[in-house]
mmCIF file of C-alpha atoms in Angstrom:
data_model
loop_
_atom_site.group_PDB
_atom_site.id
_atom_site.type_symbol
_atom_site.label_atom_id
_atom_site.label_comp_id
_atom_site.label_asym_id
_atom_site.label_seq_id
_atom_site.Cartn_x
_atom_site.Cartn_y
_atom_site.Cartn_z
ATOM 1 C CA UNK A 1 -63.649 -2.496 16.638
ATOM 2 C CA UNK A 2 -65.914 -5.275 17.902
ATOM 3 C CA UNK A 3 -69.672 -4.262 16.547
ATOM 4 C CA UNK A 4 -71.292 -6.276 19.639
ATOM 5 C CA UNK A 5 -74.350 -4.286 20.851
ATOM 6 C CA UNK A 6 -73.538 -3.430 24.268
ATOM 7 C CA UNK A 7 -70.148 -2.077 23.310
ATOM 8 C CA UNK A 8 -71.472 -0.082 20.474
ATOM 9 C CA UNK A 9 -74.182 1.362 22.528
ATOM 10 C CA UNK A 10 -71.535 2.546 25.335
ATOM 11 C CA UNK A 11 -69.443 3.817 22.541
ATOM 12 C CA UNK A 12 -72.151 6.097 21.276
ATOM 13 C CA UNK A 13 -72.434 7.748 24.656
ATOM 14 C CA UNK A 14 -69.022 9.264 24.469
ATOM 15 C CA UNK A 15 -69.395 12.811 24.698
ATOM 16 C CA UNK A 16 -67.738 15.255 22.149
ATOM 17 C CA UNK A 17 -68.771 18.735 23.666
ATOM 18 C CA UNK A 18 -71.500 20.504 25.263
ATOM 19 C CA UNK A 19 -74.247 19.670 22.836
ATOM 20 C CA UNK A 20 -73.036 16.525 20.931
ATOM 21 C CA UNK A 21 -72.241 12.818 21.475
ATOM 22 C CA UNK A 22 -70.716 10.073 19.307
ATOM 23 C CA UNK A 23 -74.204 8.784 18.565
ATOM 24 C CA UNK A 24 -75.147 11.924 16.741
ATOM 25 C CA UNK A 25 -72.950 11.234 14.242
ATOM 26 C CA UNK A 26 -73.170 7.336 13.633
ATOM 27 C CA UNK A 27 -76.657 7.259 11.987
ATOM 28 C CA UNK A 28 -76.503 6.342 8.549
ATOM 29 C CA UNK A 29 -79.538 6.076 5.605
ATOM 30 C CA UNK A 30 -76.637 4.360 3.676
ATOM 31 C CA UNK A 31 -75.637 1.856 6.561
ATOM 32 C CA UNK A 32 -78.962 1.289 7.250
ATOM 33 C CA UNK A 33 -80.516 0.814 3.748
ATOM 34 C CA UNK A 34 -77.504 -1.607 2.779
ATOM 35 C CA UNK A 35 -76.700 -3.299 6.075
ATOM 36 C CA UNK A 36 -73.141 -2.139 6.036
ATOM 37 C CA UNK A 37 -71.920 -1.396 9.620
ATOM 38 C CA UNK A 38 -70.827 2.280 10.310
ATOM 39 C CA UNK A 39 -68.410 1.190 12.903
ATOM 40 C CA UNK A 40 -64.881 2.644 12.912
ATOM 41 C CA UNK A 41 -61.514 0.567 12.650
ATOM 42 C CA UNK A 42 -59.964 3.226 15.514
ATOM 43 C CA UNK A 43 -62.505 3.798 18.070
ATOM 44 C CA UNK A 44 -60.453 6.177 19.974
ATOM 45 C CA UNK A 45 -59.147 8.379 16.893
ATOM 46 C CA UNK A 46 -62.331 8.916 15.782
ATOM 47 C CA UNK A 47 -63.596 9.859 19.144
ATOM 48 C CA UNK A 48 -60.573 12.547 19.366
ATOM 49 C CA UNK A 49 -60.897 13.738 15.712
ATOM 50 C CA UNK A 50 -65.046 14.310 16.524
ATOM 51 C CA UNK A 51 -64.131 16.330 19.539
ATOM 52 C CA UNK A 52 -62.139 18.887 17.463
ATOM 53 C CA UNK A 53 -64.777 19.342 14.873
ATOM 54 C CA UNK A 54 -67.500 19.718 17.593
ATOM 55 C CA UNK A 55 -65.342 22.083 19.971
ATOM 56 C CA UNK A 56 -63.935 24.034 17.346
ATOM 57 C CA UNK A 57 -66.185 24.443 14.703
ATOM 58 C CA UNK A 58 -69.834 23.271 15.703
ATOM 59 C CA UNK A 59 -70.424 24.486 19.122
ATOM 60 C CA UNK A 60 -69.131 27.831 18.074
ATOM 61 C CA UNK A 61 -72.144 27.763 15.384
ATOM 62 C CA UNK A 62 -74.368 26.806 18.045
ATOM 63 C CA UNK A 63 -73.677 29.614 20.094
ATOM 64 C CA UNK A 64 -74.706 32.178 17.327
ATOM 65 C CA UNK A 65 -77.376 30.032 15.280
ATOM 66 C CA UNK A 66 -78.776 27.482 17.927
ATOM 67 C CA UNK A 67 -79.311 23.992 16.865
ATOM 68 C CA UNK A 68 -76.874 22.969 14.047
ATOM 69 C CA UNK A 69 -78.748 19.842 12.633
ATOM 70 C CA UNK A 70 -76.461 16.818 11.693
ATOM 71 C CA UNK A 71 -77.316 15.566 8.101
ATOM 72 C CA UNK A 72 -74.218 13.136 7.838
ATOM 73 C CA UNK A 73 -71.384 12.698 10.210
ATOM 74 C CA UNK A 74 -69.070 10.011 10.658
ATOM 75 C CA UNK A 75 -68.445 7.219 7.708
ATOM 76 C CA UNK A 76 -66.622 4.175 8.445
ATOM 77 C CA UNK A 77 -63.898 3.107 5.697
ATOM 78 C CA UNK A 78 -65.941 0.166 5.152
ATOM 79 C CA UNK A 79 -69.457 1.971 4.651
ATOM 80 C CA UNK A 80 -67.749 4.963 2.591
ATOM 81 C CA UNK A 81 -66.185 2.372 0.237
ATOM 82 C CA UNK A 82 -69.337 0.635 -0.253
ATOM 83 C CA UNK A 83 -71.056 4.240 -1.056
ATOM 84 C CA UNK A 84 -68.158 4.952 -3.489
ATOM 85 C CA UNK A 85 -68.466 1.895 -5.367
ATOM 86 C CA UNK A 86 -72.171 2.270 -5.695
ATOM 87 C CA UNK A 87 -71.945 5.924 -6.621
ATOM 88 C CA UNK A 88 -74.251 6.758 -3.755
ATOM 89 C CA UNK A 89 -72.888 10.228 -2.894
ATOM 90 C CA UNK A 90 -69.725 9.076 -1.552
ATOM 91 C CA UNK A 91 -66.422 10.143 -2.727
ATOM 92 C CA UNK A 92 -63.779 7.306 -2.836
ATOM 93 C CA UNK A 93 -62.104 6.672 0.479
ATOM 94 C CA UNK A 94 -58.582 8.111 -0.259
ATOM 95 C CA UNK A 95 -60.690 11.614 -0.655
ATOM 96 C CA UNK A 96 -62.747 11.285 2.716
ATOM 97 C CA UNK A 97 -59.527 10.205 4.631
ATOM 98 C CA UNK A 98 -59.755 12.749 7.645
ATOM 99 C CA UNK A 99 -62.965 14.161 6.523
ATOM 100 C CA UNK A 100 -65.910 11.808 6.526
ATOM 101 C CA UNK A 101 -63.809 9.109 7.662
ATOM 102 C CA UNK A 102 -62.368 10.480 11.041
ATOM 103 C CA UNK A 103 -60.272 7.632 12.127
ATOM 104 C CA UNK A 104 -57.877 7.410 9.108
ATOM 105 C CA UNK A 105 -55.470 10.002 8.084
ATOM 106 C CA UNK A 106 -55.154 11.370 4.834
ATOM 107 C CA UNK A 107 -52.135 10.974 2.424
ATOM 108 C CA UNK A 108 -49.965 13.466 4.234
ATOM 109 C CA UNK A 109 -50.519 11.805 7.274
ATOM 110 C CA UNK A 110 -53.217 14.305 8.838
ATOM 111 C CA UNK A 111 -55.965 14.014 10.695
ATOM 112 C CA UNK A 112 -59.494 15.393 10.678
ATOM 113 C CA UNK A 113 -63.082 15.276 10.912
ATOM 114 C CA UNK A 114 -66.315 16.637 9.186
ATOM 115 C CA UNK A 115 -69.779 16.475 8.944
ATOM 116 C CA UNK A 116 -72.819 17.640 6.633
ATOM 117 C CA UNK A 117 -75.246 19.904 8.567
ATOM 118 C CA UNK A 118 -78.135 22.428 8.442
ATOM 119 C CA UNK A 119 -78.455 25.239 10.263
ATOM 120 C CA UNK A 120 -82.388 25.596 10.859
ATOM 121 C CA UNK A 121 -82.262 29.377 11.805
ATOM 122 C CA UNK A 122 -80.498 30.064 8.569
ATOM 123 C CA UNK A 123 -82.318 27.810 6.404
ATOM 124 C CA UNK A 124 -85.537 29.936 7.243
ATOM 125 C CA UNK A 125 -83.719 32.926 6.309
ATOM 126 C CA UNK A 126 -82.090 32.006 3.315
ATOM 127 C CA UNK A 127 -84.683 32.764 0.449
ATOM 128 C CA UNK A 128 -82.027 33.893 -2.463
ATOM 129 C CA UNK A 129 -80.077 31.274 -4.257
ATOM 130 C CA UNK A 130 -76.859 33.026 -3.495
ATOM 131 C CA UNK A 131 -77.616 33.819 0.297
ATOM 132 C CA UNK A 132 -75.495 30.689 1.265
ATOM 133 C CA UNK A 133 -72.363 32.850 0.614
ATOM 134 C CA UNK A 134 -72.894 35.197 3.544
ATOM 135 C CA UNK A 135 -73.373 32.260 5.808
ATOM 136 C CA UNK A 136 -69.839 30.660 4.179
ATOM 137 C CA UNK A 137 -68.010 34.317 4.673
ATOM 138 C CA UNK A 138 -69.087 34.585 8.348
ATOM 139 C CA UNK A 139 -67.483 31.106 9.201
ATOM 140 C CA UNK A 140 -64.819 32.188 7.033
ATOM 141 C CA UNK A 141 -63.728 34.981 8.824
ATOM 142 C CA UNK A 142 -64.449 33.395 12.685
ATOM 143 C CA UNK A 143 -63.794 29.719 12.432
ATOM 144 C CA UNK A 144 -60.654 27.514 11.906
ATOM 145 C CA UNK A 145 -62.708 25.318 9.207
ATOM 146 C CA UNK A 146 -60.736 23.061 6.756
ATOM 147 C CA UNK A 147 -63.461 23.023 3.908
ATOM 148 C CA UNK A 148 -66.766 23.771 3.382
ATOM 149 C CA UNK A 149 -68.873 22.469 0.379
ATOM 150 C CA UNK A 150 -72.337 23.908 -0.108
ATOM 151 C CA UNK A 151 -75.379 21.948 -1.391
ATOM 152 C CA UNK A 152 -78.775 23.132 -2.894
ATOM 153 C CA UNK A 153 -81.231 21.340 -0.349
ATOM 154 C CA UNK A 154 -81.877 23.093 2.960
ATOM 155 C CA UNK A 155 -78.924 25.288 2.261
ATOM 156 C CA UNK A 156 -76.903 22.257 3.850
ATOM 157 C CA UNK A 157 -73.419 21.988 3.804
ATOM 158 C CA UNK A 158 -70.207 19.656 4.767
ATOM 159 C CA UNK A 159 -67.881 21.421 6.883
ATOM 160 C CA UNK A 160 -64.636 20.230 8.683
ATOM 161 C CA UNK A 161 -61.676 20.486 11.250
ATOM 162 C CA UNK A 162 -58.411 19.261 10.150
ATOM 163 C CA UNK A 163 -54.838 19.338 11.483
ATOM 164 C CA UNK A 164 -53.581 21.300 8.240
ATOM 165 C CA UNK A 165 -56.721 23.311 6.959
ATOM 166 C CA UNK A 166 -57.024 24.316 3.688
ATOM 167 C CA UNK A 167 -59.509 26.823 4.045
ATOM 168 C CA UNK A 168 -61.727 26.760 1.054
ATOM 169 C CA UNK A 169 -65.335 27.073 -0.022
ATOM 170 C CA UNK A 170 -67.150 25.416 -2.947
ATOM 171 C CA UNK A 171 -70.749 25.259 -4.310
ATOM 172 C CA UNK A 172 -72.142 22.399 -5.875
ATOM 173 C CA UNK A 173 -74.854 24.347 -7.144
ATOM 174 C CA UNK A 174 -72.836 26.981 -9.151
ATOM 175 C CA UNK A 175 -69.904 24.301 -9.359
ATOM 176 C CA UNK A 176 -67.448 26.975 -8.608
ATOM 177 C CA UNK A 177 -64.920 27.800 -5.623
ATOM 178 C CA UNK A 178 -65.916 31.014 -3.747
ATOM 179 C CA UNK A 179 -62.385 31.120 -2.169
ATOM 180 C CA UNK A 180 -59.315 28.806 -1.592
ATOM 181 C CA UNK A 181 -55.790 29.595 -0.644
ATOM 182 C CA UNK A 182 -54.603 30.652 -4.422
ATOM 183 C CA UNK A 183 -57.429 33.297 -4.623
ATOM 184 C CA UNK A 184 -56.764 36.562 -3.587
ATOM 185 C CA UNK A 185 -60.045 36.980 -1.658
ATOM 186 C CA UNK A 186 -59.042 34.257 0.767
ATOM 187 C CA UNK A 187 -57.409 36.909 3.001
ATOM 188 C CA UNK A 188 -58.707 39.926 4.658
ATOM 189 C CA UNK A 189 -61.994 41.094 6.184
ATOM 190 C CA UNK A 190 -65.209 40.046 4.740
ATOM 191 C CA UNK A 191 -67.653 41.567 6.814
ATOM 192 C CA UNK A 192 -69.331 43.156 3.779
ATOM 193 C CA UNK A 193 -70.188 40.124 2.352
ATOM 194 C CA UNK A 194 -72.500 38.967 5.574
ATOM 195 C CA UNK A 195 -73.869 42.567 6.738
ATOM 196 C CA UNK A 196 -77.180 40.989 6.037
ATOM 197 C CA UNK A 197 -77.012 38.053 8.101
ATOM 198 C CA UNK A 198 -75.579 40.315 11.087
ATOM 199 C CA UNK A 199 -78.476 42.375 10.593
ATOM 200 C CA UNK A 200 -80.859 39.275 10.886
ATOM 201 C CA UNK A 201 -78.725 37.984 13.877
ATOM 202 C CA UNK A 202 -79.134 41.353 15.700
ATOM 203 C CA UNK A 203 -83.047 41.482 14.721
ATOM 204 C CA UNK A 204 -83.435 38.265 16.525
ATOM 205 C CA UNK A 205 -81.414 39.263 19.778
ATOM 206 C CA UNK A 206 -78.779 36.317 18.827
ATOM 207 C CA UNK A 207 -74.749 37.200 19.036
ATOM 208 C CA UNK A 208 -73.200 38.530 16.082
ATOM 209 C CA UNK A 209 -69.563 37.562 16.386
ATOM 210 C CA UNK A 210 -67.980 34.112 17.425
ATOM 211 C CA UNK A 211 -65.530 34.853 20.349
ATOM 212 C CA UNK A 212 -63.117 32.731 18.760
ATOM 213 C CA UNK A 213 -61.550 34.661 15.267
ATOM 214 C CA UNK A 214 -59.289 33.221 12.556
ATOM 215 C CA UNK A 215 -55.677 35.147 11.964
#
């Protein structure tokens, strides 16, 4: 993609969903600090995958929790590769294809997109180290996510949409999987795991379910 100013300005206007535009996902501290462009090689693919992420994952979260803040969204292959080489919180490109690198397929030819997000409503209520598990199980039961990775700061987490979702949850704090396909807890209903979260939602007069369930 030509990285000329006017073309990039227009590209950022691409609407991905009710609340999100492509520009929301292009900002990068890594890009700003080191001057490495965050511009897609295949802009149409990036927009298409971004729309799936926003419409299938982020907008349903907004409908329940309110604002979903984007910490890190799209990364170009060039930018992610630079970050990985400098050990600046970027996994190598092959691991981020169809994840943070939206416009390149993974090794199996599948496409996808991910973002690191913070839900302010949940951040204000999650006071215990284990509270992230409530949110993760709620999402697991309600949305067709690919992978979730939870972090310590601000209860931030990576979440992605993918053509062949793995549906697995990992914590960088405990360094362990909460669930993945091979684990017996992956299937079934997990409402008991997020009962308190549902109570918080009811107390605030918010919806306590997402209309689109999984399975």
